[in-house]
Amino acid sequence: MSVGPKILDGILIAAEIKAEVGVEVRELAAQGIIPGLAVILVGHVPASEIYVRSKVKTCGELGIYSEMLTPPETITTEQMLSLVEGLNARDDIDGILIQLPLPKHVDTRRLLEAVMPNKDVDGFHPLNAGRLLSGQPGLAPCTPAGIMQILRRSEISVVGKNAVVVGRSDIVGKPTAVMLLNTSATVTVCHHLTKNLPRYTREADLLVVAIGQPGFITADMVKPGATLIDVGINRITDAARVEELFPGDAARAATFAKRGSVVVGDFHPSAFAISGAYTPVPGGVGALTIAMLMANTVMAAKLRRGLETGPLVAAMVG
Ligand code: NDP
């Protein structure tokens, strides 16, 4: 009897983590501490508004205080810096998140560096990036931390395995590669100038792809039985492309008919079919990102007060 690939259910794993974070929040509340998250959302970017709304909603569900700051598109870097400084100084705010992307005239790097490292729940501050690189526990980027949780909780060991990460962004690709290296995988990082990409991807026991190219990684680029982690979130609005990617998939067709678009990852469905395990899109890595943000906020609340942090901290390093 042949066994098909295992679906790594991000929604289930995220629910598990949120439940654990909820317990920590209640323990803190018993000591009179309510973790607080401030989210800065500049202007009107519909996709960002959706993300921020779900972050705020999840805070509410878990008993984390949240505050949304919505300065106009015209805000200057200096004005943003003083917003961040105000939040740095507040005792009721444990985490500060600046929703990206920011308008072009705002200096994103300066702002990310202005966030106090111990309130940097996105893990983007150079100090936290350096801590991650040197394998110290701390606040690490949420999506890569979520990927590590998926692997760990699905009992997929990466020790000594060939792990290939396609994409080298500061937000996903690079920190994921570092976490995998910290966990003793043999890591290769590829990007858009990599020559003969399939040569690398075909060697991967674990293939993590974060490039933002719908259906790009096809079955012929994948080692049969490999674990595939699809970080891509791509919205497709072309009916012919949906049919080409998912022929005869009634559920996707219904979603497309209802919404005029479907979300797909960076893997082609044909690659999933020959894998050992894979994260679906939607319902895979994306589900973990907010759960890890909640975990980071609670960790920041504890770290700032010198309280002992939970087991999730160690897991974030890799
Ligand atoms: P970026 O655009 O910052 O980085 C994309 C990376 O992919 C770059 O390193 C680029 O290479 C590489 N790349 C692009 N095209 C190719 C190609 N054809 N072959 C090889 N490498 C390529 O994107 P992000 O890292 O921010 O996001 C990647 C994807 O993940 C997006 O779809 C995004 O929506 C999604 N995402 C999902 C999250 C989640 O919660 N699931 C969270 C964050 C992102 P180079 O550096 O050489 O240009």
Tab-separated table of C-alpha atoms and ligand atoms in Angstrom:
chain	number	residue	atom	x	y	z
A	1	MET	CA	0.000	0.000	0.000
A	2	SER	CA	1.506	3.360	-0.964
A	3	VAL	CA	1.422	6.150	1.582
A	4	GLY	CA	0.929	9.669	0.233
A	5	PRO	CA	2.813	12.736	1.415
A	6	LYS	CA	2.125	14.007	4.898
A	7	ILE	CA	0.423	17.398	5.041
A	8	LEU	CA	2.053	19.583	7.676
A	9	ASP	CA	-0.999	21.364	9.037
A	10	GLY	CA	0.059	24.902	10.013
A	11	ILE	CA	-3.364	25.797	11.360
A	12	LEU	CA	-3.268	22.916	13.838
A	13	ILE	CA	0.293	23.683	14.963
A	14	ALA	CA	-0.470	27.403	15.269
A	15	ALA	CA	-3.498	26.568	17.443
A	16	GLU	CA	-1.272	24.445	19.700
A	17	ILE	CA	1.229	27.297	20.086
A	18	LYS	CA	-1.481	29.891	20.711
A	19	ALA	CA	-2.949	27.677	23.420
A	20	GLU	CA	0.486	27.464	25.083
A	21	VAL	CA	0.970	31.221	24.789
A	22	GLY	CA	-2.510	31.719	26.266
A	23	VAL	CA	-1.469	29.717	29.346
A	24	GLU	CA	1.621	31.930	29.743
A	25	VAL	CA	-0.524	35.065	29.395
A	26	ARG	CA	-2.841	33.839	32.162
A	27	GLU	CA	0.137	33.074	34.407
A	28	LEU	CA	1.442	36.606	33.830
A	29	ALA	CA	-2.014	38.076	34.466
A	30	ALA	CA	-2.031	36.318	37.854
A	31	GLN	CA	1.076	38.374	38.644
A	32	GLY	CA	-0.617	41.576	37.445
A	33	ILE	CA	1.279	41.663	34.125
A	34	ILE	CA	-0.553	42.104	30.821
A	35	PRO	CA	1.759	41.831	27.801
A	36	GLY	CA	1.223	44.684	25.340
A	37	LEU	CA	1.827	44.888	21.593
A	38	ALA	CA	1.863	48.112	19.567
A	39	VAL	CA	1.479	47.852	15.809
A	40	ILE	CA	2.287	50.779	13.545
A	41	LEU	CA	0.461	50.671	10.231
A	42	VAL	CA	1.279	53.549	7.878
A	43	GLY	CA	-1.241	54.645	5.227
A	44	HIS	CA	-3.638	52.286	3.477
A	45	VAL	CA	-2.104	49.094	2.129
A	46	PRO	CA	-5.021	46.617	1.903
A	47	ALA	CA	-2.855	43.490	2.396
A	48	SER	CA	-1.126	45.069	5.424
A	49	GLU	CA	-4.488	46.106	6.885
A	50	ILE	CA	-5.679	42.480	6.703
A	51	TYR	CA	-2.494	41.211	8.429
A	52	VAL	CA	-2.655	43.862	11.138
A	53	ARG	CA	-6.342	43.186	11.817
A	54	SER	CA	-5.630	39.504	12.367
A	55	LYS	CA	-2.669	40.302	14.637
A	56	VAL	CA	-4.840	42.591	16.774
A	57	LYS	CA	-7.677	40.031	16.808
A	58	THR	CA	-5.335	37.233	17.947
A	59	CYS	CA	-3.971	39.460	20.733
A	60	GLY	CA	-7.554	39.919	21.941
A	61	GLU	CA	-8.217	36.166	21.884
A	62	LEU	CA	-5.120	35.454	23.985
A	63	GLY	CA	-5.532	38.300	26.493
A	64	ILE	CA	-2.638	40.376	25.137
A	65	TYR	CA	-3.200	44.134	25.139
A	66	SER	CA	-2.810	45.623	21.666
A	67	GLU	CA	-2.741	49.085	20.250
A	68	MET	CA	-2.809	50.119	16.626
A	69	LEU	CA	-1.173	53.341	15.497
A	70	THR	CA	-2.221	54.437	12.019
A	71	PRO	CA	-0.239	57.480	10.896
A	72	PRO	CA	-0.982	58.837	7.399
A	73	GLU	CA	1.052	57.949	4.303
A	74	THR	CA	2.671	61.415	4.475
A	75	ILE	CA	4.411	60.772	7.832
A	76	THR	CA	8.143	61.551	7.777
A	77	THR	CA	10.992	59.374	9.048
A	78	GLU	CA	11.561	61.845	11.920
A	79	GLN	CA	7.897	61.687	12.958
A	80	MET	CA	7.972	57.894	12.787
A	81	LEU	CA	11.124	57.868	14.905
A	82	SER	CA	9.434	59.905	17.607
A	83	LEU	CA	6.431	57.518	17.541
A	84	VAL	CA	8.795	54.588	18.067
A	85	GLU	CA	10.680	56.402	20.818
A	86	GLY	CA	7.384	57.062	22.634
A	87	LEU	CA	6.582	53.327	22.481
A	88	ASN	CA	10.116	52.384	23.564
A	89	ALA	CA	9.584	54.430	26.718
A	90	ARG	CA	6.176	53.022	27.655
A	91	ASP	CA	6.064	50.372	30.340
A	92	ASP	CA	2.749	48.882	29.170
A	93	ILE	CA	4.172	48.113	25.708
A	94	ASP	CA	6.345	45.000	25.459
A	95	GLY	CA	6.425	44.579	21.699
A	96	ILE	CA	6.635	47.072	18.841
A	97	LEU	CA	5.848	45.980	15.316
A	98	ILE	CA	6.253	48.233	12.295
A	99	GLN	CA	4.149	46.734	9.527
A	100	LEU	CA	6.147	46.585	6.300
A	101	PRO	CA	6.357	47.753	3.596
A	102	LEU	CA	6.616	51.425	4.547
A	103	PRO	CA	6.150	54.254	2.035
A	104	LYS	CA	9.280	54.778	-0.088
A	105	HIS	CA	10.201	58.146	1.498
A	106	VAL	CA	10.459	56.568	4.982
A	107	ASP	CA	13.845	55.167	6.005
A	108	THR	CA	12.860	51.617	6.950
A	109	ARG	CA	16.316	50.547	8.147
A	110	ARG	CA	16.652	53.533	10.501
A	111	LEU	CA	13.234	52.801	11.960
A	112	LEU	CA	13.854	49.103	12.501
A	113	GLU	CA	17.082	50.005	14.283
A	114	ALA	CA	15.239	52.546	16.449
A	115	VAL	CA	13.014	49.871	18.002
A	116	MET	CA	14.427	48.915	21.394
A	117	PRO	CA	15.955	45.440	20.848
A	118	ASN	CA	14.084	43.946	23.802
A	119	LYS	CA	10.750	45.148	22.301
A	120	ASP	CA	11.643	44.007	18.771
A	121	VAL	CA	9.021	41.267	18.420
A	122	ASP	CA	9.672	40.968	14.677
A	123	GLY	CA	13.304	40.091	15.383
A	124	PHE	CA	14.539	42.518	12.705
A	125	HIS	CA	16.917	44.620	14.845
A	126	PRO	CA	20.611	43.988	13.994
A	127	LEU	CA	21.279	43.091	17.637
A	128	ASN	CA	18.669	40.328	17.543
A	129	ALA	CA	19.865	39.209	14.088
A	130	GLY	CA	23.373	38.970	15.577
A	131	ARG	CA	22.109	37.002	18.564
A	132	LEU	CA	20.426	34.554	16.225
A	133	LEU	CA	23.613	34.232	14.186
A	134	SER	CA	25.616	33.405	17.298
A	135	GLY	CA	22.989	30.932	18.520
A	136	GLN	CA	21.859	32.890	21.581
A	137	PRO	CA	18.222	32.785	22.661
A	138	GLY	CA	16.235	35.926	21.974
A	139	LEU	CA	13.616	37.540	19.778
A	140	ALA	CA	13.832	35.932	16.340
A	141	PRO	CA	11.850	36.594	13.148
A	142	CYS	CA	8.381	35.078	13.307
A	143	THR	CA	8.070	33.267	9.969
A	144	PRO	CA	11.407	31.388	10.239
A	145	ALA	CA	10.645	30.602	13.889
A	146	GLY	CA	7.281	29.238	12.712
A	147	ILE	CA	9.011	27.011	10.152
A	148	MET	CA	11.228	25.571	12.900
A	149	GLN	CA	8.146	24.909	15.024
A	150	ILE	CA	6.449	23.070	12.153
A	151	LEU	CA	9.497	20.829	11.752
A	152	ARG	CA	9.964	20.259	15.467
A	153	ARG	CA	6.316	19.538	16.220
A	154	SER	CA	6.039	17.236	13.212
A	155	GLU	CA	9.123	15.368	14.479
A	156	ILE	CA	11.084	16.031	11.309
A	157	SER	CA	14.740	16.073	12.292
A	158	VAL	CA	17.068	18.187	10.174
A	159	VAL	CA	20.284	17.123	11.869
A	160	GLY	CA	22.854	16.260	9.179
A	161	LYS	CA	20.264	16.645	6.410
A	162	ASN	CA	20.752	18.650	3.234
A	163	ALA	CA	18.591	21.738	3.704
A	164	VAL	CA	18.227	24.113	0.782
A	165	VAL	CA	16.669	27.541	1.277
A	166	VAL	CA	15.618	29.387	-1.877
A	167	GLY	CA	15.319	33.130	-1.166
A	168	ARG	CA	17.685	35.233	0.929
A	169	SER	CA	15.549	38.056	2.347
A	170	ASP	CA	16.386	39.401	5.809
A	171	ILE	CA	12.838	38.521	6.871
A	172	VAL	CA	12.579	34.906	5.738
A	173	GLY	CA	15.395	33.292	3.754
A	174	LYS	CA	18.469	34.348	5.724
A	175	PRO	CA	17.137	33.802	9.256
A	176	THR	CA	15.639	30.452	8.202
A	177	ALA	CA	19.035	29.368	6.881
A	178	VAL	CA	20.682	30.416	10.163
A	179	MET	CA	18.131	28.548	12.280
A	180	LEU	CA	18.608	25.414	10.186
A	181	LEU	CA	22.368	25.712	10.520
A	182	ASN	CA	21.994	26.203	14.289
A	183	THR	CA	20.019	22.955	14.255
A	184	SER	CA	22.893	21.153	12.486
A	185	ALA	CA	21.474	20.857	8.999
A	186	THR	CA	23.884	21.253	6.097
A	187	VAL	CA	22.529	24.428	4.574
A	188	THR	CA	22.670	25.856	1.053
A	189	VAL	CA	21.101	29.225	0.275
A	190	CYS	CA	19.983	30.013	-3.283
A	191	HIS	CA	18.752	33.245	-4.866
A	192	HIS	CA	17.824	34.649	-8.245
A	193	LEU	CA	21.428	34.661	-9.493
A	194	THR	CA	22.067	31.037	-8.504
A	195	LYS	CA	23.209	29.129	-11.554
A	196	ASN	CA	21.394	25.870	-12.244
A	197	LEU	CA	18.968	26.093	-9.318
A	198	PRO	CA	17.512	22.562	-9.860
A	199	ARG	CA	20.962	21.099	-9.253
A	200	TYR	CA	20.689	22.341	-5.647
A	201	THR	CA	16.979	21.844	-5.038
A	202	ARG	CA	17.152	18.216	-6.220
A	203	GLU	CA	19.730	17.459	-3.520
A	204	ALA	CA	17.527	18.816	-0.728
A	205	ASP	CA	16.114	16.536	1.957
A	206	LEU	CA	14.443	19.708	3.236
A	207	LEU	CA	13.548	22.404	0.720
A	208	VAL	CA	12.347	25.783	2.000
A	209	VAL	CA	11.199	28.196	-0.684
A	210	ALA	CA	10.464	31.885	-0.080
A	211	ILE	CA	10.657	33.682	-3.412
A	212	GLY	CA	7.150	34.960	-4.179
A	213	GLN	CA	6.886	33.145	-7.562
A	214	PRO	CA	3.653	31.153	-7.923
A	215	GLY	CA	4.129	27.459	-8.678
A	216	PHE	CA	7.819	28.008	-9.527
A	217	ILE	CA	9.296	24.842	-7.990
A	218	THR	CA	8.073	21.914	-10.072
A	219	ALA	CA	8.242	18.155	-9.450
A	220	ASP	CA	11.391	17.754	-11.580
A	221	MET	CA	13.237	20.153	-9.230
A	222	VAL	CA	12.501	18.121	-6.111
A	223	LYS	CA	13.969	14.972	-4.591
A	224	PRO	CA	11.172	12.386	-4.168
A	225	GLY	CA	10.287	11.998	-0.487
A	226	ALA	CA	11.767	15.383	0.528
A	227	THR	CA	10.139	17.704	3.060
A	228	LEU	CA	8.869	20.835	1.307
A	229	ILE	CA	8.235	24.081	3.170
A	230	ASP	CA	6.342	26.603	1.072
A	231	VAL	CA	6.584	30.161	2.394
A	232	GLY	CA	5.264	31.885	-0.714
A	233	ILE	CA	1.975	33.721	-0.615
A	234	ASN	CA	0.936	34.641	-4.130
A	235	ARG	CA	-2.506	35.824	-5.186
A	236	ILE	CA	-3.556	34.573	-8.625
A	237	THR	CA	-6.326	36.388	-10.456
A	238	ASP	CA	-6.028	34.603	-13.810
A	239	ALA	CA	-8.569	31.775	-14.196
A	240	ALA	CA	-6.459	29.960	-16.819
A	241	ARG	CA	-3.424	29.920	-14.491
A	242	VAL	CA	-5.565	28.529	-11.648
A	243	GLU	CA	-6.833	25.729	-13.896
A	244	GLU	CA	-3.273	25.022	-15.090
A	245	LEU	CA	-1.942	24.792	-11.520
A	246	PHE	CA	-4.912	22.924	-10.052
A	247	PRO	CA	-6.674	21.027	-12.856
A	248	GLY	CA	-10.008	19.644	-11.689
A	249	ASP	CA	-9.630	21.083	-8.150
A	250	ALA	CA	-13.256	21.904	-7.322
A	251	ALA	CA	-12.471	23.644	-4.014
A	252	ARG	CA	-9.992	26.078	-5.622
A	253	ALA	CA	-12.377	26.696	-8.517
A	254	ALA	CA	-15.139	27.540	-6.030
A	255	THR	CA	-12.852	29.927	-4.117
A	256	PHE	CA	-11.872	31.577	-7.384
A	257	ALA	CA	-15.516	31.933	-8.440
A	258	LYS	CA	-16.358	33.508	-5.063
A	259	ARG	CA	-13.358	35.811	-4.580
A	260	GLY	CA	-11.924	36.339	-8.050
A	261	SER	CA	-8.529	35.065	-6.850
A	262	VAL	CA	-6.814	32.186	-5.097
A	263	VAL	CA	-3.689	32.132	-2.974
A	264	VAL	CA	-0.897	29.790	-4.051
A	265	GLY	CA	2.596	29.124	-2.845
A	266	ASP	CA	5.974	28.969	-4.574
A	267	PHE	CA	5.728	25.204	-5.168
A	268	HIS	CA	3.829	23.667	-8.039
A	269	PRO	CA	1.260	21.122	-6.758
A	270	SER	CA	3.090	18.432	-8.773
A	271	ALA	CA	6.078	18.838	-6.418
A	272	PHE	CA	3.924	18.229	-3.350
A	273	ALA	CA	2.609	15.033	-4.910
A	274	ILE	CA	6.064	13.368	-4.849
A	275	SER	CA	7.194	14.806	-1.497
A	276	GLY	CA	7.405	13.040	1.841
A	277	ALA	CA	5.737	15.940	3.631
A	278	TYR	CA	4.746	19.494	2.742
A	279	THR	CA	3.175	22.651	4.067
A	280	PRO	CA	0.071	23.613	2.068
A	281	VAL	CA	-0.766	27.171	0.966
A	282	PRO	CA	-2.915	28.441	2.503
A	283	GLY	CA	-2.876	26.663	5.862
A	284	GLY	CA	0.858	26.087	6.242
A	285	VAL	CA	3.646	28.477	7.223
A	286	GLY	CA	1.425	31.571	7.049
A	287	ALA	CA	-0.672	30.324	9.948
A	288	LEU	CA	2.408	30.167	12.171
A	289	THR	CA	3.611	33.728	11.675
A	290	ILE	CA	0.990	35.346	13.916
A	291	ALA	CA	1.264	32.581	16.516
A	292	MET	CA	5.009	33.241	16.754
A	293	LEU	CA	4.393	36.984	17.026
A	294	MET	CA	2.205	36.273	20.045
A	295	ALA	CA	4.918	34.022	21.489
A	296	ASN	CA	7.517	36.751	20.920
A	297	THR	CA	5.333	39.372	22.635
A	298	VAL	CA	4.967	37.225	25.735
A	299	MET	CA	8.672	36.417	25.651
A	300	ALA	CA	9.497	40.136	25.404
A	301	ALA	CA	7.238	40.848	28.395
A	302	LYS	CA	9.100	38.211	30.412
A	303	LEU	CA	12.613	39.112	29.243
A	304	ARG	CA	12.127	42.806	30.080
A	305	ARG	CA	11.038	41.911	33.616
A	306	GLY	CA	13.785	39.354	34.131
A	307	LEU	CA	11.246	36.508	34.331
A	308	GLU	CA	12.028	32.996	33.205
A	309	THR	CA	10.902	32.358	29.634
A	310	GLY	CA	9.137	29.239	28.371
A	311	PRO	CA	10.513	26.407	26.195
A	312	LEU	CA	9.543	28.223	22.999
A	313	VAL	CA	12.540	30.556	23.429
A	314	ALA	CA	15.085	27.828	22.829
A	315	ALA	CA	13.061	26.638	19.865
A	316	MET	CA	13.324	30.043	18.193
A	317	VAL	CA	17.080	29.950	17.899
A	318	GLY	CA	16.808	26.818	15.823
B	1	NDP	P1	11.684	39.155	-1.009
B	1	NDP	O1	11.139	39.705	-2.290
B	1	NDP	O2	12.255	40.072	-0.005
B	1	NDP	O3	12.828	38.076	-1.373
B	1	NDP	C1	12.638	37.151	-2.378
B	1	NDP	C2	13.873	36.305	-2.493
B	1	NDP	O4	13.628	35.324	-3.477
B	1	NDP	C3	15.111	37.061	-2.909
B	1	NDP	O5	16.210	36.643	-2.153
B	1	NDP	C4	15.291	36.702	-4.386
B	1	NDP	O6	16.638	36.635	-4.801
B	1	NDP	C5	14.698	35.309	-4.415
B	1	NDP	N1	14.156	34.984	-5.734
B	1	NDP	C6	13.203	35.644	-6.423
B	1	NDP	N2	12.973	35.024	-7.585
B	1	NDP	C7	13.791	33.950	-7.621
B	1	NDP	C8	14.013	32.917	-8.583
B	1	NDP	N3	13.345	32.896	-9.721
B	1	NDP	N4	14.933	31.971	-8.288
B	1	NDP	C9	15.628	31.991	-7.132
B	1	NDP	N5	15.444	32.950	-6.193
B	1	NDP	C10	14.545	33.912	-6.445
B	1	NDP	O7	10.519	38.261	-0.424
B	1	NDP	P2	10.225	37.725	1.088
B	1	NDP	O8	11.340	36.885	1.561
B	1	NDP	O9	9.749	38.836	1.925
B	1	NDP	O10	8.957	36.810	0.767
B	1	NDP	C11	9.025	35.692	-0.096
B	1	NDP	C12	7.644	35.091	-0.226
B	1	NDP	O11	7.221	34.667	1.049
B	1	NDP	C13	6.571	36.047	-0.729
B	1	NDP	O12	5.634	35.311	-1.489
B	1	NDP	C14	5.908	36.533	0.543
B	1	NDP	O13	4.572	36.930	0.339
B	1	NDP	C15	5.985	35.293	1.390
B	1	NDP	N6	5.974	35.544	2.833
B	1	NDP	C16	5.186	34.749	3.574
B	1	NDP	C17	5.138	34.883	4.926
B	1	NDP	C18	4.285	33.943	5.706
B	1	NDP	O14	3.902	34.255	6.805
B	1	NDP	N7	3.993	32.759	5.146
B	1	NDP	C19	5.897	35.921	5.629
B	1	NDP	C20	6.773	36.676	4.769
B	1	NDP	C21	6.788	36.477	3.407
B	1	NDP	P3	17.623	37.899	-4.830
B	1	NDP	O15	17.954	38.191	-3.390
B	1	NDP	O16	18.792	37.421	-5.596
B	1	NDP	O17	16.860	39.011	-5.483
